[in-house]
Short mmCIF file of C-alpha atoms in Angstrom, two decimals:
data_model
loop_
_atom_site.label_atom_id
_atom_site.label_comp_id
_atom_site.label_asym_id
_atom_site.label_seq_id
_atom_site.Cartn_x
_atom_site.Cartn_y
_atom_site.Cartn_z
CA MET A 164 11.36 -18.73 -17.23
CA LYS A 165 10.09 -22.27 -16.79
CA ASP A 166 11.45 -22.45 -13.23
CA PHE A 167 9.90 -19.08 -12.38
CA ALA A 168 6.59 -20.19 -13.91
CA ALA A 169 6.70 -23.39 -11.85
CA LEU A 170 7.30 -21.30 -8.72
CA PHE A 171 4.38 -19.05 -9.64
CA ARG A 172 2.07 -22.07 -10.08
CA ALA A 173 3.18 -23.59 -6.79
CA ILE A 174 2.42 -20.35 -4.95
CA ASP A 175 -0.78 -19.56 -6.82
CA GLN A 176 -2.28 -23.02 -6.36
CA SER A 177 -1.58 -23.32 -2.63
CA THR A 178 -3.33 -21.69 0.31
CA ARG A 179 -0.82 -23.06 2.84
CA THR A 180 1.89 -20.70 4.00
CA THR A 181 4.33 -23.55 4.64
CA SER A 182 3.94 -24.79 1.06
CA LYS A 183 4.59 -21.33 -0.37
CA VAL A 184 7.67 -20.84 1.79
CA ALA A 185 9.00 -24.29 0.86
CA ALA A 186 8.54 -23.61 -2.87
CA LEU A 187 10.34 -20.29 -2.57
CA ALA A 188 13.17 -21.74 -0.51
CA ASP A 189 13.73 -24.50 -3.07
CA TYR A 190 13.79 -21.91 -5.85
CA PHE A 191 16.34 -19.76 -4.01
CA ARG A 192 18.59 -22.83 -3.60
CA THR A 193 18.54 -23.90 -7.25
CA ALA A 194 17.77 -20.98 -9.57
CA PRO A 195 20.53 -19.00 -11.30
CA GLU A 196 21.74 -16.16 -9.10
CA GLU A 197 20.59 -13.39 -11.46
CA ASP A 198 17.09 -14.94 -11.52
CA ARG A 199 17.04 -15.14 -7.72
CA VAL A 200 17.83 -11.42 -7.44
CA TRP A 201 15.09 -10.51 -9.90
CA THR A 202 12.64 -12.74 -8.02
CA ILE A 203 13.46 -10.96 -4.75
CA ALA A 204 13.02 -7.63 -6.52
CA LEU A 205 9.65 -8.58 -8.02
CA PHE A 206 8.31 -10.05 -4.79
CA SER A 207 9.32 -6.90 -2.89
CA GLY A 208 7.55 -4.54 -5.33
CA ARG A 209 10.54 -3.57 -7.50
CA ARG A 210 8.76 -4.12 -10.82
CA PRO A 211 10.18 -3.12 -14.22
CA LYS A 212 8.49 -0.17 -15.91
CA ARG A 213 5.78 -0.71 -18.50
CA ALA A 214 7.33 -1.64 -21.85
CA VAL A 215 4.20 -1.53 -24.05
CA THR A 216 0.83 0.20 -23.67
CA THR A 217 -2.17 -1.96 -22.94
CA THR A 218 -3.94 -0.55 -26.00
CA ARG A 219 -1.25 -1.93 -28.31
CA LEU A 220 -1.19 -5.27 -26.50
CA ARG A 221 -4.95 -5.65 -27.00
CA GLU A 222 -4.60 -4.95 -30.71
CA TRP A 223 -1.60 -7.25 -31.22
CA ALA A 224 -3.12 -10.11 -29.23
CA ALA A 225 -6.46 -9.91 -31.09
CA GLU A 226 -4.61 -9.89 -34.41
CA ARG A 227 -2.35 -12.83 -33.44
CA ALA A 228 -5.36 -14.83 -32.20
CA ASN A 229 -7.33 -13.94 -35.35
CA LEU A 230 -10.13 -12.43 -33.27
CA PRO A 231 -12.10 -9.24 -33.90
CA LEU A 232 -11.17 -6.64 -31.32
CA TRP A 233 -14.71 -6.50 -29.92
CA LEU A 234 -14.60 -10.24 -29.17
CA PHE A 235 -11.24 -9.87 -27.47
CA GLU A 236 -12.64 -7.00 -25.37
CA ASP A 237 -15.67 -9.09 -24.41
CA SER A 238 -13.33 -11.91 -23.38
CA TYR A 239 -11.30 -9.45 -21.32
CA SER A 240 -14.42 -8.25 -19.51
CA VAL A 241 -15.22 -11.86 -18.54
CA VAL A 242 -11.69 -12.86 -17.50
CA GLY A 243 -11.05 -9.53 -15.78
CA ASP A 244 -7.27 -9.54 -16.27
CA LEU A 245 -5.58 -8.37 -19.48
CA ALA A 246 -2.40 -10.43 -19.11
CA GLU A 247 -4.40 -13.60 -18.46
CA THR A 248 -6.81 -12.88 -21.33
CA ILE A 249 -3.91 -12.55 -23.77
CA ALA A 250 -2.27 -15.73 -22.49
CA LEU A 251 -5.51 -17.66 -22.96
CA VAL A 252 -6.53 -16.48 -26.44
CA LEU A 253 -3.16 -16.80 -28.18
CA PRO A 254 -2.55 -19.91 -30.29
CA PRO A 255 -0.06 -22.53 -29.02
CA PRO A 256 3.60 -21.45 -29.22
CA GLU A 257 5.57 -22.43 -32.31
CA SER A 258 8.75 -23.21 -30.34
CA GLU A 259 10.04 -23.62 -26.78
CA SER A 260 12.53 -21.57 -24.77
CA ASP A 261 14.76 -22.47 -21.83
CA LEU A 262 15.85 -18.86 -21.26
CA GLY A 263 15.61 -17.57 -17.69
CA LEU A 264 13.68 -14.82 -15.94
CA SER A 265 16.53 -12.31 -16.07
CA TYR A 266 16.87 -12.79 -19.84
CA TRP A 267 13.20 -12.00 -20.44
CA ILE A 268 13.28 -8.93 -18.22
CA SER A 269 16.31 -7.66 -20.17
CA TYR A 270 14.36 -8.46 -23.33
CA LEU A 271 11.48 -6.27 -22.10
CA GLN A 272 13.83 -3.43 -21.22
CA ASP A 273 15.16 -3.52 -24.79
CA ILE A 274 11.59 -3.53 -26.16
CA ALA A 275 10.75 -0.37 -24.20
CA ASN A 276 13.42 1.56 -26.09
CA ALA A 277 12.57 0.26 -29.58
CA ASP A 278 10.27 1.73 -32.22
CA GLU A 279 6.71 0.43 -32.44
CA ASP A 280 7.26 -1.99 -35.33
CA THR A 281 10.22 -3.56 -33.54
CA ARG A 282 8.29 -3.73 -30.26
CA LYS A 283 5.43 -5.56 -31.97
CA ALA A 284 7.72 -8.02 -33.72
CA ARG A 285 9.59 -8.82 -30.54
CA VAL A 286 6.42 -9.22 -28.45
CA LEU A 287 4.94 -11.62 -31.02
CA ALA A 288 8.24 -13.52 -31.11
CA ALA A 289 8.20 -13.87 -27.31
CA TRP A 290 4.59 -15.10 -27.27
CA ASP A 291 5.57 -17.78 -29.80
CA GLN A 292 8.23 -19.20 -27.42
CA LEU A 293 6.32 -19.23 -24.12
CA ASP A 294 3.62 -21.50 -22.74
CA THR A 295 0.42 -20.18 -21.17
CA THR A 296 1.80 -19.54 -17.66
CA GLU A 297 5.04 -18.10 -19.02
CA ARG A 298 3.05 -15.80 -21.31
CA LEU A 299 0.93 -14.68 -18.37
CA LEU A 300 4.05 -13.73 -16.40
CA PHE A 301 5.70 -12.11 -19.43
CA ASN A 302 2.56 -10.02 -20.00
CA LYS A 303 2.39 -9.01 -16.32
CA LEU A 304 6.03 -7.93 -16.42
CA MET A 305 5.52 -6.11 -19.73
CA THR A 306 2.62 -4.02 -18.39
CA GLY A 307 4.33 -3.28 -15.04
CA GLY A 308 1.49 -5.04 -13.24
CA PHE A 309 3.25 -8.04 -11.71
CA ARG A 310 1.95 -8.88 -8.23
CA ILE A 311 1.85 -12.13 -6.31
CA GLY A 312 0.20 -13.33 -3.12
CA VAL A 313 3.38 -13.56 -1.06
CA SER A 314 4.37 -11.01 1.54
CA GLN A 315 7.94 -9.83 1.92
CA LYS A 316 7.88 -11.50 5.33
CA LEU A 317 7.25 -14.92 3.77
CA MET A 318 9.90 -14.31 1.13
CA THR A 319 12.40 -13.41 3.86
CA ARG A 320 11.50 -16.58 5.74
CA ALA A 321 12.14 -18.62 2.59
CA LEU A 322 15.48 -16.89 2.06
CA ALA A 323 16.42 -17.74 5.65
CA GLN A 324 15.63 -21.41 5.02
CA ALA A 325 17.61 -21.41 1.77
CA THR A 326 20.69 -19.54 3.05
CA GLY A 327 20.80 -20.26 6.79
CA LYS A 328 20.97 -16.54 7.58
CA PRO A 329 18.76 -15.00 10.31
CA GLU A 330 15.47 -13.47 9.14
CA PRO A 331 16.08 -10.05 10.80
CA GLU A 332 19.43 -9.71 9.02
CA LEU A 333 17.89 -10.64 5.65
CA ALA A 334 14.97 -8.26 6.18
CA HIS A 335 17.45 -5.42 6.75
CA ARG A 336 19.55 -6.38 3.70
CA LEU A 337 16.49 -6.22 1.43
CA MET A 338 15.60 -2.67 2.48
CA GLY A 339 16.82 0.39 0.63
CA ASP A 340 17.25 1.80 -2.83
CA TRP A 341 18.69 -1.23 -4.64
CA THR A 342 17.72 -2.78 -7.97
CA PRO A 343 18.93 -5.89 -9.82
CA ALA A 344 20.92 -3.52 -12.04
CA SER A 345 22.81 -2.11 -9.04
CA THR A 346 23.56 -5.30 -7.09
CA ASP A 347 24.03 -9.06 -7.35
CA TRP A 348 23.21 -12.09 -5.20
CA HIS A 349 26.52 -12.07 -3.35
CA THR A 350 26.38 -8.37 -2.52
CA LEU A 351 22.71 -8.42 -1.57
CA ILE A 352 22.59 -11.65 0.46
CA GLU A 353 26.04 -13.01 1.24
CA ALA A 354 28.62 -10.23 1.50
CA ALA A 355 29.78 -9.40 5.03
CA ASP A 356 29.48 -5.63 4.44
CA SER A 357 26.04 -5.77 2.82
CA ALA A 358 24.51 -3.65 5.60
CA ALA A 359 27.06 -0.86 5.14
CA ASP A 360 24.89 1.15 2.74
CA ALA A 361 24.52 4.50 4.52
CA SER A 362 21.01 5.11 3.22
CA ARG A 363 19.54 1.71 4.11
CA PRO A 364 16.54 1.86 6.49
CA TYR A 365 15.44 -0.80 8.95
CA PRO A 366 12.31 -2.88 8.34
CA PHE A 367 9.35 -1.11 9.95
CA TYR A 368 7.61 -2.58 12.99
CA LEU A 369 3.85 -2.73 12.34
CA ALA A 370 1.02 -2.94 14.85
CA HIS A 371 -2.07 -5.13 15.05
CA ALA A 372 -5.54 -3.66 15.58
CA LEU A 373 -6.85 -3.70 19.15
CA ASP A 374 -10.50 -3.98 20.19
CA ASP A 375 -10.28 -4.23 23.97
CA PRO A 376 -7.19 -3.10 25.94
CA GLU A 377 -8.32 -5.15 28.95
CA THR A 378 -6.94 -8.19 27.08
CA LEU A 379 -3.42 -6.73 27.42
CA GLY A 380 -3.28 -7.25 31.17
CA THR A 381 -1.65 -4.79 33.56
CA PRO A 382 -1.72 -1.17 32.30
CA GLY A 383 1.67 -0.52 33.88
CA ASP A 384 3.34 -2.84 31.37
CA TRP A 385 2.38 -0.56 28.50
CA LEU A 386 3.24 2.89 27.15
CA ALA A 387 0.74 4.89 25.11
CA GLU A 388 1.06 7.64 22.50
CA TRP A 389 -1.12 9.17 19.82
CA LYS A 390 -1.52 7.37 16.51
CA TRP A 391 -0.85 10.36 14.26
CA ASP A 392 -2.51 10.71 10.88
CA GLY A 393 0.42 11.31 8.55
CA ILE A 394 3.10 9.37 6.67
CA ARG A 395 5.11 6.79 8.59
CA ALA A 396 8.78 7.41 7.84
CA GLN A 397 12.34 6.73 8.92
CA LEU A 398 14.88 9.52 9.18
CA ILE A 399 18.43 8.27 8.64
CA HIS A 400 21.50 10.39 9.40
CA ARG A 401 24.72 8.60 8.53
CA GLU A 402 28.08 9.69 7.12
CA GLY A 403 27.00 13.34 7.07
CA ALA A 404 23.95 12.74 4.86
CA HIS A 405 20.28 12.33 5.64
CA PHE A 406 17.59 10.16 4.03
CA ILE A 407 13.81 9.95 4.43
CA TRP A 408 12.17 6.60 3.71
CA SER A 409 8.43 5.86 3.67
CA ARG A 410 6.98 2.66 5.06
CA GLY A 411 6.51 1.53 1.46
CA GLU A 412 10.30 1.78 0.91
CA GLU A 413 10.08 4.92 -1.17
CA LEU A 414 12.97 7.37 -0.83
CA MET A 415 11.34 10.76 -0.21
CA THR A 416 14.27 12.92 0.91
CA ASP A 417 13.86 15.60 -1.79
CA ARG A 418 10.13 16.00 -1.13
CA PHE A 419 10.73 17.39 2.37
CA PRO A 420 13.58 19.91 2.03
CA GLU A 421 12.88 21.50 5.42
CA LEU A 422 14.28 18.35 7.08
CA ALA A 423 17.72 18.90 5.53
CA MET A 424 18.78 21.07 8.47
CA LEU A 425 18.65 18.00 10.72
CA ARG A 426 21.91 16.66 9.30
CA ASP A 427 23.62 19.67 10.90
CA VAL A 428 22.15 19.12 14.37
CA LEU A 429 21.61 15.37 14.77
CA PRO A 430 24.46 13.11 15.92
CA ASP A 431 25.87 10.99 13.11
CA GLY A 432 24.67 7.39 13.15
CA THR A 433 21.07 8.21 14.11
CA VAL A 434 17.97 6.46 12.77
CA ILE A 435 14.53 7.58 13.93
CA ASP A 436 11.11 6.06 13.26
CA GLY A 437 8.28 8.59 13.24
CA GLU A 438 5.35 10.21 11.49
CA LEU A 439 5.60 13.01 8.96
CA VAL A 440 2.81 15.54 9.47
CA ALA A 441 1.99 18.99 8.15
CA TRP A 442 2.40 21.17 11.24
CA ASP A 443 0.37 24.14 12.41
CA ALA A 444 2.71 26.26 14.51
CA ASP A 445 -0.14 28.47 15.76
CA THR A 446 -2.12 25.60 17.31
CA GLY A 447 0.86 23.38 18.09
CA ALA A 448 -0.88 20.44 16.40
CA PRO A 449 -0.83 18.66 13.06
CA GLN A 450 -2.83 20.08 10.19
CA PRO A 451 -5.45 17.78 8.58
CA PHE A 452 -3.99 15.01 6.45
CA ALA A 453 -5.32 16.81 3.36
CA ALA A 454 -2.66 19.49 3.85
CA LEU A 455 0.11 16.88 3.79
CA GLN A 456 -1.50 15.07 0.87
CA LYS A 457 -0.79 18.07 -1.37
CA ARG A 458 2.93 17.35 -0.94
CA ILE A 459 2.98 13.57 -1.28
CA GLY A 460 3.12 13.29 -5.06
CA ARG A 461 5.49 16.21 -5.67
CA LYS A 462 9.14 15.84 -6.59
CA SER A 463 9.69 19.55 -5.88
CA VAL A 464 7.71 21.75 -3.51
CA PRO A 465 6.86 25.39 -4.32
CA LYS A 466 7.58 28.05 -1.72
CA ALA A 467 3.88 28.70 -1.08
CA LEU A 468 3.31 25.06 -0.14
CA LEU A 469 6.41 25.00 2.06
CA ARG A 470 4.98 28.03 3.85
CA ASP A 471 1.39 26.77 4.14
CA ALA A 472 2.11 23.10 4.93
CA PRO A 473 5.51 22.89 6.66
CA VAL A 474 6.45 19.34 7.60
CA LEU A 475 7.49 18.08 11.01
CA LEU A 476 8.62 14.59 11.98
CA LEU A 477 7.00 13.39 15.21
CA ALA A 478 9.48 10.79 16.47
CA TYR A 479 8.17 7.48 17.81
CA ASP A 480 11.33 5.49 18.33
CA LEU A 481 15.14 5.49 18.16
CA LEU A 482 16.50 2.55 16.15
CA GLU A 483 20.15 3.46 15.79
CA HIS A 484 22.21 5.54 18.21
CA GLY A 485 25.85 6.47 17.66
CA GLY A 486 25.91 4.09 14.71
CA GLN A 487 24.77 1.15 16.87
CA ASP A 488 21.60 -0.84 16.17
CA ILE A 489 19.64 -0.57 19.45
CA ARG A 490 16.38 -2.23 18.33
CA ASP A 491 16.82 -5.05 20.86
CA LEU A 492 16.71 -2.64 23.81
CA PRO A 493 13.37 -2.26 25.68
CA PHE A 494 11.08 0.38 24.19
CA ALA A 495 11.11 2.44 27.41
CA GLU A 496 14.91 2.63 27.24
CA ARG A 497 14.94 3.47 23.52
CA HIS A 498 12.37 6.22 24.08
CA ALA A 499 14.41 7.71 26.94
CA GLN A 500 17.44 7.85 24.64
CA LEU A 501 15.25 9.42 21.95
CA ASP A 502 14.11 12.14 24.36
CA ALA A 503 17.71 12.85 25.37
CA THR A 504 18.84 13.05 21.75
CA LEU A 505 16.04 15.41 20.70
CA ALA A 506 16.37 17.60 23.80
CA ALA A 507 19.68 18.86 22.42
CA LEU A 508 18.13 20.10 19.15
CA PRO A 509 17.31 23.78 18.55
CA ASP A 510 13.72 24.86 19.10
CA ASP A 511 13.11 25.42 15.40
CA ALA A 512 14.21 21.92 14.36
CA PRO A 513 11.45 20.14 12.40
CA LEU A 514 11.74 17.10 14.67
CA ARG A 515 10.27 16.47 18.10
CA PRO A 516 9.28 13.41 20.12
CA SER A 517 5.76 12.04 19.97
CA PRO A 518 4.84 12.49 23.63
CA LEU A 519 3.96 9.53 25.80
CA ILE A 520 0.51 9.69 27.37
CA ALA A 521 0.22 9.13 31.12
CA PHE A 522 -2.59 6.86 32.34
CA ASP A 523 -3.32 4.63 35.32
CA THR A 524 -6.24 2.48 34.16
CA TRP A 525 -7.68 1.31 30.86
CA THR A 526 -10.79 3.36 31.65
CA ASP A 527 -8.62 6.48 31.93
CA LEU A 528 -7.00 5.68 28.59
CA ALA A 529 -10.36 5.13 26.90
CA ALA A 530 -11.39 8.65 27.93
CA ILE A 531 -8.15 10.04 26.46
CA ARG A 532 -8.68 8.05 23.24
CA ALA A 533 -12.10 9.68 22.81
CA GLU A 534 -10.29 13.01 22.30
CA ALA A 535 -8.10 11.73 19.47
CA ARG A 536 -9.81 13.58 16.62
CA ALA A 537 -9.57 16.84 18.55
CA ASN A 538 -5.81 16.22 18.64
CA ARG A 539 -5.67 15.43 14.89
CA ALA A 540 -4.94 11.77 15.69
CA GLU A 541 -6.58 8.51 14.57
CA GLY A 542 -6.48 6.91 18.00
CA LEU A 543 -3.78 5.51 20.26
CA MET A 544 -0.72 3.29 19.99
CA LEU A 545 0.07 0.89 22.83
CA LYS A 546 3.59 -0.54 23.10
CA ARG A 547 5.07 -2.91 25.66
CA ALA A 548 7.54 -0.97 27.79
CA ASP A 549 9.98 -3.91 27.78
CA GLY A 550 9.51 -4.81 24.11
CA PRO A 551 12.18 -4.74 21.36
CA TYR A 552 11.66 -3.15 17.94
CA LEU A 553 10.79 -6.05 15.63
CA SER A 554 10.40 -6.38 11.86
CA GLY A 555 7.01 -6.46 10.19
CA ARG A 556 3.63 -7.16 11.77
CA LYS A 557 4.42 -9.21 14.87
CA ARG A 558 1.58 -9.84 17.32
CA GLY A 559 1.88 -8.94 20.97
CA GLY A 560 4.22 -5.97 21.31
CA TRP A 561 2.54 -3.11 19.43
CA TRP A 562 -1.19 -2.41 19.13
CA LYS A 563 -3.17 0.32 17.40
CA TRP A 564 -6.39 1.29 19.18
CA LYS A 565 -8.12 3.41 16.59
CA LEU A 566 -11.29 5.44 16.95
CA GLU A 567 -14.46 4.07 15.47
CA PRO A 568 -14.82 5.41 11.90
CA LEU A 569 -17.15 8.19 10.92
CA THR A 570 -20.23 6.98 9.04
CA VAL A 571 -22.89 8.33 6.70
CA ASP A 572 -25.78 6.64 4.87
CA GLY A 573 -25.66 7.06 1.09
CA VAL A 574 -27.82 5.97 -1.83
CA MET A 575 -26.18 3.83 -4.53
CA ILE A 576 -26.62 5.54 -7.92
CA TYR A 577 -23.91 3.99 -10.14
CA ALA A 578 -22.34 0.53 -10.35
CA GLN A 579 -19.33 -0.87 -12.18
CA ALA A 580 -17.93 -4.40 -12.49
CA GLY A 581 -14.85 -5.43 -10.55
CA HIS A 582 -11.66 -7.11 -11.73
CA GLY A 583 -10.00 -10.48 -11.44
CA ARG A 584 -12.16 -13.07 -9.71
CA ARG A 585 -14.90 -10.48 -9.30
CA ALA A 586 -14.98 -9.47 -12.98
CA ASN A 587 -18.52 -10.88 -13.30
CA LEU A 588 -19.83 -8.98 -10.28
CA PHE A 589 -20.71 -5.34 -9.74
CA THR A 590 -18.45 -4.30 -6.89
CA ASP A 591 -17.54 -0.62 -7.48
CA PHE A 592 -20.31 1.77 -6.50
CA THR A 593 -20.97 5.52 -6.42
CA PHE A 594 -23.05 6.89 -3.56
CA ALA A 595 -25.06 10.08 -3.16
CA VAL A 596 -26.72 12.11 -0.40
CA TRP A 597 -29.75 14.37 -0.61
CA ASP A 598 -29.44 18.08 -1.40
CA GLY A 599 -33.07 19.17 -1.24
CA PRO A 600 -34.91 17.01 -3.80
CA ASP A 601 -31.69 16.05 -5.64
CA LEU A 602 -29.13 13.33 -5.08
CA VAL A 603 -25.54 14.59 -5.09
CA PRO A 604 -22.70 12.04 -5.49
CA PHE A 605 -20.11 12.25 -2.72
CA THR A 606 -17.94 9.12 -2.80
CA LYS A 607 -17.11 5.77 -4.38
CA ALA A 608 -16.51 2.52 -2.51
CA TYR A 609 -15.72 -1.03 -3.53
CA SER A 610 -14.97 -2.98 -0.35
CA GLY A 611 -16.86 -4.13 2.70
CA LEU A 612 -19.46 -6.57 1.35
CA SER A 613 -19.31 -10.36 1.29
CA ASP A 614 -19.25 -12.33 -1.96
CA SER A 615 -22.88 -13.34 -1.45
CA GLU A 616 -23.90 -9.70 -0.97
CA PHE A 617 -22.01 -8.67 -4.11
CA ALA A 618 -23.83 -11.45 -5.99
CA ARG A 619 -27.21 -10.23 -4.74
CA ILE A 620 -26.55 -6.59 -5.60
CA THR A 621 -25.24 -7.65 -9.04
CA ALA A 622 -28.50 -9.43 -9.81
CA TRP A 623 -30.40 -6.34 -8.71
CA VAL A 624 -28.23 -4.01 -10.84
CA ASN A 625 -28.88 -6.16 -13.91
CA ARG A 626 -32.64 -5.79 -13.36
CA ASN A 627 -32.61 -2.08 -12.46
CA THR A 628 -30.18 -0.40 -14.86
CA MET A 629 -31.51 2.94 -16.09
CA GLN A 630 -28.62 3.96 -18.39
CA ARG A 631 -25.18 2.71 -19.44
CA PHE A 632 -22.07 4.85 -19.77
CA GLY A 633 -19.43 2.43 -21.05
CA PRO A 634 -18.77 0.01 -18.15
CA VAL A 635 -20.78 2.14 -15.70
CA ARG A 636 -24.46 1.47 -14.98
CA GLN A 637 -26.80 4.12 -13.63
CA VAL A 638 -29.30 2.38 -11.37
CA THR A 639 -32.58 3.21 -9.73
CA PRO A 640 -31.87 5.14 -6.49
CA HIS A 641 -33.19 2.54 -4.08
CA HIS A 642 -30.52 0.88 -1.94
CA VAL A 643 -28.89 2.56 1.06
CA PHE A 644 -25.43 1.67 2.37
CA GLU A 645 -23.65 2.81 5.49
CA ILE A 646 -20.33 4.27 4.36
CA ALA A 647 -17.49 4.26 6.91
CA PHE A 648 -14.50 6.56 6.52
CA GLU A 649 -11.51 7.87 8.45
CA GLY A 650 -11.61 11.56 7.57
CA ILE A 651 -13.39 14.25 5.60
CA GLN A 652 -12.01 17.27 3.78
CA GLN A 653 -13.03 19.99 1.36
CA SER A 654 -12.62 19.12 -2.30
CA PRO A 655 -13.47 21.38 -5.24
CA ARG A 656 -13.13 18.36 -7.54
CA HIS A 657 -16.30 16.76 -6.21
CA LYS A 658 -19.81 18.05 -6.79
CA SER A 659 -20.59 17.62 -3.11
CA GLY A 660 -17.60 19.80 -2.18
CA VAL A 661 -16.16 17.11 0.11
CA ALA A 662 -13.92 14.07 -0.18
CA LEU A 663 -13.71 11.12 2.22
CA ARG A 664 -10.57 9.30 3.35
CA PHE A 665 -10.61 5.49 3.05
CA PRO A 666 -14.33 5.10 2.30
CA ARG A 667 -15.76 1.58 2.44
CA MET A 668 -19.16 -0.05 2.79
CA ALA A 669 -19.75 -0.86 6.46
CA ARG A 670 -23.13 -2.51 5.85
CA TRP A 671 -26.06 -2.71 3.49
CA ARG A 672 -28.93 -0.84 5.15
CA GLU A 673 -31.82 -2.87 3.81
CA ASP A 674 -33.86 -1.56 6.71
CA LYS A 675 -33.80 1.96 5.23
CA SER A 676 -35.45 3.50 2.20
CA ALA A 677 -33.62 5.90 -0.11
CA THR A 678 -35.43 8.86 1.42
CA GLN A 679 -33.84 8.04 4.80
CA ALA A 680 -30.27 8.52 3.56
CA ASN A 681 -28.19 11.40 4.90
CA THR A 682 -28.14 14.90 3.44
CA LEU A 683 -25.41 17.16 2.12
CA ASP A 684 -25.94 19.34 5.21
CA ASP A 685 -25.05 16.29 7.35
CA LEU A 686 -21.79 15.90 5.45
CA LEU A 687 -20.97 19.59 5.78
CA GLU A 688 -21.56 19.37 9.53
CA LEU A 689 -19.08 16.48 9.73
CA LEU A 690 -16.67 18.60 7.72
CA ARG A 691 -17.09 21.47 10.21
CA LEU A 692 -16.45 19.16 13.17
CA TYR A 693 -13.68 16.96 11.82
CA GLY A 694 -12.32 18.55 8.64
#
């Protein structure tokens, strides 16, 4: 655990990418193999499940530190992170441990299955063997909240430095449904047949945002298609089975049973990158994202939902053809092979190509982009015709040219403190619009302002609090903020009757009074136009 804690400190205390990669590479060269595998798992989001509730941890930590619970809670509100608060208030450890990361994760897994008295005893025993940083990490792992400021791309780069293997190969090896319990270092990183797992997806290619297509040069070098508003996914058909993976590396095959027929009609050894959308057969266009959202969290889908929100995969790209990885081929060639593959499918197959959009000039394409919402799209994708399919967010080959967001002016009526480094600032706000003489809440937002703006609004909230409801402050309805969002839908769970997609604060409208904020009728008109 000491080596892992030293790695954590090296990463946490540096803002330089090269320093973080060097620290990781050194760790991957020297740490025990089982600890390396767990580190890869943790840094790629494969966290162990929560072993103890946060309520019990609060109580046990306050008791061990000989603090009244109210004082511990006040400390927590200042620090803003439970794991860090516990690590800071506990007395010095009574002993020292040289046990590794994998041991302590196994220890936590045993705790999760024990009775409460045993869990408490074992947690206290662990705290008494670990220093402050080790306790912090142990607590993060125990609550299932471990996160670190290193992308999987940087971790893959460090692995490449440590092992001498190419980054693209390592990125592919780390994809899929593996855990430290199901693999080891040799199988995951070194074995020659590591990529033979039939279900393993390829790393997704991600686009950068585009402001002005004129910067891309000659229009003829680029191919355009709609940026659909659904779930990015890979469809894998190998060895007679099919698999659906989300961009977040979640296996979602069982959630979309209508795609099972594709294993009977697709050639074996096919991998397709595309967008899952709820499809409206009558209009020949995607349904609003809200229709698909009803299916996202379900492990099984009732017949009514299968009927009302049938799913279709709009295919962007062909990554594997006849069992061969073709990602290095030019995009235009891959797309032509995709069209040929899908042309042989029956008409009722829930898979079709995302059509390329013809254009001659950037002005022509801008006019097409303006119609994106009418086509249930977020904007356009631009891809170099001669470009390969890369891993991760590489600049230059793929661009997303999204529509400007929808906006509405709302009045701030509630405020709540943030977390972590912003635990002493009010950063989470509730906004309302006018319904006659009344203010009706319609959304919450917590991003979009600078630190100095959050500090200013915090000082104002402290002076203008009307009531307190636990951590929430009701404030005088005075300040207006422009709220930007990507979509709007009906929602019976909200008093306004609408819900916004990806709301954030675009700007603080200090030039407007509360009476100049938008109305509920304005929101309902946006719902009529774009819902």
